[in-house]
DNA sequence: AGCGGAATTG
DNA sequence: CAATTCCGCT
């Protein structure tokens, strides 16, 4: 169904990992056990954030990389309680859970801004994924790792495809907003094919710095970004 | 609104 | 182990 990533013939040594390329620490521990793991709050947040039908409930803060605003705290709490079968959930409890993420370095609070938090995507992220490429960084927030651009990266075993999906969408959405570039050709999104085949996320990522060269080695492209803030 | 300790839970 | 519940403090 998915994950042609690891079966590409490249020896995927668990633990060893192309130098300099990594997900944030917390991205590794999503669903360690096969299939059956309880949904995590940050995962759920990411999930809501990537669907535009919740734009009025929770959304990325334009201009700030990784920063999001909970526009309707009660509704988010209700949704979260629905997912976890916790009808007594409210924003007070949910926010406590979010606060536990501070120490875990997953989130931190944006002081002064109401209901505003920020993901700690502090590290370079490079993903081996079909037909994805990001080029020249017009924004001061984005520094493209030139040496990393044309180097293949393996997905670590911990990162599951679902999470990968979320992170990819997260990146695209945030990059778009950073560029002030809501312009999409046609109608992308994962609307059509969420499940199905491995080739579900085919989207030409153009518009980031004009015309590009063709993709390296037969359809494989690499997404490379630095997140703005440090730890 | 936001923080974090403490006890509890599955 | 990641919340959930409760709550006193600022």
Coordinates of C-alpha atoms (C1' of nucleotides) in Angstrom, one line a residue:
Chain A
X1 CA 0.0 0.0 0.0
X2 CA 2.6 2.4 0.9
X3 CA 6.2 2.6 2.0
X4 CA 8.2 1.9 -1.0
X5 CA 10.6 4.1 0.8
X6 CA 12.6 1.4 2.6
X7 CA 12.4 -1.2 0.0
X8 CA 14.4 0.7 -2.5
X9 CA 17.5 -1.5 -2.3
X10 CA 19.4 0.8 -0.1
X11 CA 20.5 -0.8 3.1
X12 CA 18.4 0.8 5.8
X13 CA 20.5 0.4 8.9
X14 CA 18.3 1.3 11.8
X15 CA 20.0 3.9 13.8
X16 CA 22.5 4.9 11.2
X17 CA 21.3 7.7 9.1
X18 CA 22.6 10.0 6.5
X19 CA 24.6 12.6 8.3
X20 CA 23.0 15.9 8.9
X21 CA 19.6 15.0 7.9
X22 CA 17.0 14.3 10.4
X23 CA 13.5 14.7 11.6
X24 CA 12.8 16.4 14.9
X25 CA 13.3 14.0 17.7
X26 CA 9.7 13.8 18.6
X27 CA 8.8 12.8 15.0
X28 CA 10.4 9.4 15.5
X29 CA 8.1 8.1 18.2
X30 CA 4.7 8.1 16.7
X31 CA 3.4 4.6 16.3
X32 CA 6.2 2.4 17.4
X33 CA 3.9 -0.6 17.9
X34 CA 2.3 -2.0 14.8
X35 CA -1.0 -0.3 14.1
X36 CA -2.3 -0.1 17.6
X37 CA -1.1 3.0 19.3
X38 CA -3.2 5.7 20.8
X39 CA -3.4 8.9 19.0
X40 CA -1.1 11.6 20.3
X41 CA -2.3 15.1 20.8
X42 CA 0.4 16.8 18.7
X43 CA -0.4 14.3 15.9
X44 CA -4.0 15.2 16.2
X45 CA -3.2 18.9 16.1
X46 CA -1.2 18.4 13.0
X47 CA -4.1 16.5 11.5
X48 CA -6.5 19.3 12.1
X49 CA -4.0 21.8 10.8
X50 CA -3.8 20.1 7.5
X51 CA -7.5 20.0 6.8
X52 CA -9.0 23.2 5.5
X53 CA -12.4 22.4 6.9
X54 CA -11.0 23.3 10.3
X55 CA -9.5 26.5 9.2
X56 CA -11.9 28.4 11.4
X57 CA -11.1 26.3 14.4
X58 CA -7.4 26.0 14.2
X59 CA -4.9 27.4 11.6
X60 CA -1.3 28.2 10.9
X61 CA -0.3 31.7 11.9
X62 CA 0.6 33.4 8.7
X63 CA 4.2 34.6 8.7
X64 CA 5.5 32.5 11.5
X65 CA 6.9 29.2 10.7
X66 CA 5.4 26.4 12.7
X67 CA 3.2 28.7 14.6
X68 CA -0.5 28.0 14.9
X69 CA -3.5 29.6 16.5
X70 CA -6.4 27.9 18.2
X71 CA -9.2 30.1 17.1
X72 CA -11.9 28.1 18.8
X73 CA -10.5 26.4 21.9
X74 CA -13.8 24.9 23.0
X75 CA -14.3 23.3 19.6
X76 CA -10.8 21.9 19.4
X77 CA -11.2 20.4 22.9
X78 CA -14.5 18.9 21.8
X79 CA -13.0 17.4 18.8
X80 CA -10.1 16.0 20.8
X81 CA -12.5 14.6 23.4
X82 CA -14.4 13.0 20.6
X83 CA -11.4 11.3 19.2
X84 CA -10.2 10.1 22.6
X85 CA -13.7 9.2 23.8
X86 CA -13.3 11.7 26.6
X87 CA -16.5 13.8 26.6
X88 CA -15.3 15.7 29.6
X89 CA -12.5 17.2 27.7
X90 CA -12.1 20.9 27.7
X91 CA -9.5 23.5 26.8
X92 CA -8.2 23.7 30.3
X93 CA -7.3 20.0 30.2
X94 CA -6.2 20.1 26.6
X95 CA -3.9 23.0 27.3
X96 CA -2.3 21.2 30.2
X97 CA -1.5 18.4 27.8
X98 CA 0.0 20.9 25.4
X99 CA 2.0 22.4 28.3
X100 CA 3.6 19.0 28.9
X101 CA 5.0 19.3 25.4
X102 CA 7.1 22.3 26.4
X103 CA 9.6 20.1 28.3
X104 CA 9.5 17.5 25.6
X105 CA 10.5 20.1 23.1
X106 CA 7.6 19.4 20.8
X107 CA 5.9 22.7 21.3
X108 CA 6.3 26.0 23.0
X109 CA 4.1 28.9 23.7
X110 CA 4.2 32.1 21.8
X111 CA 4.0 34.6 24.5
X112 CA 1.7 37.5 24.2
X113 CA -0.3 35.9 21.5
X114 CA -3.5 34.4 22.7
X115 CA -4.0 30.6 22.1
X116 CA -0.9 30.6 20.0
X117 CA 1.6 27.8 20.1
X118 CA 4.6 26.9 17.9
X119 CA 6.0 23.5 16.8
X120 CA 9.6 23.0 17.5
X121 CA 10.7 22.0 14.0
X122 CA 14.2 23.1 14.9
X123 CA 16.1 20.8 12.6
X124 CA 16.7 20.2 9.0
X125 CA 14.2 18.0 7.5
X126 CA 14.9 16.0 4.4
X127 CA 12.4 13.5 3.0
X128 CA 12.8 11.1 0.3
X129 CA 9.5 11.3 -1.4
X130 CA 8.2 11.0 -5.0
X131 CA 7.9 14.2 -6.9
X132 CA 8.7 16.7 -4.3
X133 CA 11.2 19.4 -4.5
X134 CA 11.8 22.7 -2.9
X135 CA 14.2 25.1 -4.4
X136 CA 15.6 28.5 -3.8
X137 CA 14.6 30.1 -0.6
X138 CA 13.2 33.6 -1.2
X139 CA 12.3 33.9 2.4
X140 CA 14.9 34.7 5.1
X141 CA 13.2 32.0 7.2
X142 CA 14.1 29.3 4.8
X143 CA 17.7 28.2 4.3
X144 CA 18.1 25.5 1.8
X145 CA 20.9 23.1 2.5
X146 CA 22.6 23.2 -0.7
X147 CA 24.9 20.1 -0.1
X148 CA 21.9 18.2 1.1
X149 CA 19.7 18.9 -1.8
X150 CA 20.9 16.3 -4.2
X151 CA 21.7 13.6 -1.6
X152 CA 19.3 10.8 -1.0
X153 CA 17.9 10.3 2.4
X154 CA 16.4 7.3 4.0
X155 CA 13.4 7.3 6.2
X156 CA 14.2 6.2 9.6
X157 CA 12.1 3.2 10.8
X158 CA 10.3 5.1 13.4
X159 CA 8.6 7.5 11.0
X160 CA 5.4 6.0 9.7
X161 CA 3.8 7.0 6.5
X162 CA 0.8 8.6 8.1
X163 CA 3.0 10.9 10.2
X164 CA 5.1 11.6 7.1
X165 CA 2.0 12.6 5.3
X166 CA 1.2 15.0 8.1
X167 CA 4.6 16.5 8.1
X168 CA 4.8 16.9 4.4
X169 CA 1.5 18.7 4.4
X170 CA 2.6 20.8 7.3
X171 CA 5.6 21.9 5.3
X172 CA 3.7 22.6 2.2
X173 CA 1.1 24.6 3.9
X174 CA 3.6 26.6 5.9
X175 CA 5.9 27.2 3.0
X176 CA 2.9 28.4 1.0
X177 CA 1.8 30.7 3.6
X178 CA 5.3 32.0 4.1
X179 CA 5.5 32.7 0.4
X180 CA 2.1 34.3 0.5
X181 CA 1.4 31.9 -2.2
X182 CA -2.0 30.3 -1.8
X183 CA -2.1 29.8 -5.5
X184 CA -2.5 26.2 -6.4
X185 CA -3.0 25.0 -9.8
X186 CA -6.1 22.8 -10.2
X187 CA -7.2 21.5 -6.8
X188 CA -4.6 19.6 -4.9
X189 CA -4.9 18.4 -1.4
X190 CA -5.2 14.8 -0.5
X191 CA -8.9 15.1 -1.1
X192 CA -9.1 12.6 -3.9
X193 CA -6.7 9.8 -2.9
X194 CA -6.0 9.5 0.7
X195 CA -5.5 5.8 0.7
X196 CA -5.2 3.9 -2.6
X197 CA -1.7 3.6 -4.0
X198 CA 1.7 4.7 -3.1
X199 CA 1.6 7.5 -5.6
X200 CA -1.0 9.5 -3.9
X201 CA 0.9 12.7 -3.2
X202 CA 1.8 13.6 -6.7
X203 CA 1.9 17.3 -6.8
X204 CA 4.2 19.5 -8.7
X205 CA 5.8 21.8 -6.3
X206 CA 6.5 24.6 -8.6
X207 CA 6.4 28.3 -8.0
X208 CA 9.3 28.3 -5.6
X209 CA 11.9 30.1 -7.6
X210 CA 10.9 29.7 -11.1
X211 CA 11.8 27.0 -13.5
X212 CA 13.7 24.1 -12.2
X213 CA 15.9 21.4 -13.5
X214 CA 14.4 18.0 -13.9
X215 CA 14.1 15.7 -11.0
X216 CA 17.1 13.6 -10.0
X217 CA 17.1 9.9 -10.7
X218 CA 13.8 8.9 -12.1
X219 CA 11.0 10.6 -10.2
X220 CA 12.6 10.8 -6.9
X221 CA 12.9 14.2 -5.3
X222 CA 14.0 15.5 -2.0
X223 CA 12.4 18.0 0.2
X224 CA 14.9 20.0 2.2
X225 CA 14.2 22.7 4.6
X226 CA 15.5 24.3 7.7
X227 CA 13.0 25.4 10.3
X228 CA 13.5 28.9 11.5
X229 CA 14.0 28.7 15.2
X230 CA 16.4 26.9 17.3
X231 CA 16.0 25.1 20.5
Chain B
dA1 C1' -5.1 33.3 29.8
dG2 C1' -1.5 30.7 31.1
dC3 C1' 1.5 27.9 34.3
dG4 C1' 3.0 23.6 36.5
dG5 C1' 2.6 20.3 40.7
dA6 C1' 0.3 16.2 42.1
dA7 C1' -2.4 12.2 41.9
dT8 C1' -4.6 9.1 38.8
dT9 C1' -5.5 6.3 34.6
dG10 C1' -5.3 2.8 30.7
Chain C
dC1 C1' 4.3 6.5 29.2
dA2 C1' 1.0 10.3 27.5
dA3 C1' -2.3 12.1 28.8
dT4 C1' -6.5 13.2 32.2
dT5 C1' -8.3 15.3 36.1
dC6 C1' -8.0 18.8 39.5
dC7 C1' -6.4 23.0 41.3
dG8 C1' -3.8 26.8 43.4
dC9 C1' -1.1 30.5 41.9
dT10 C1' 0.1 34.7 38.9

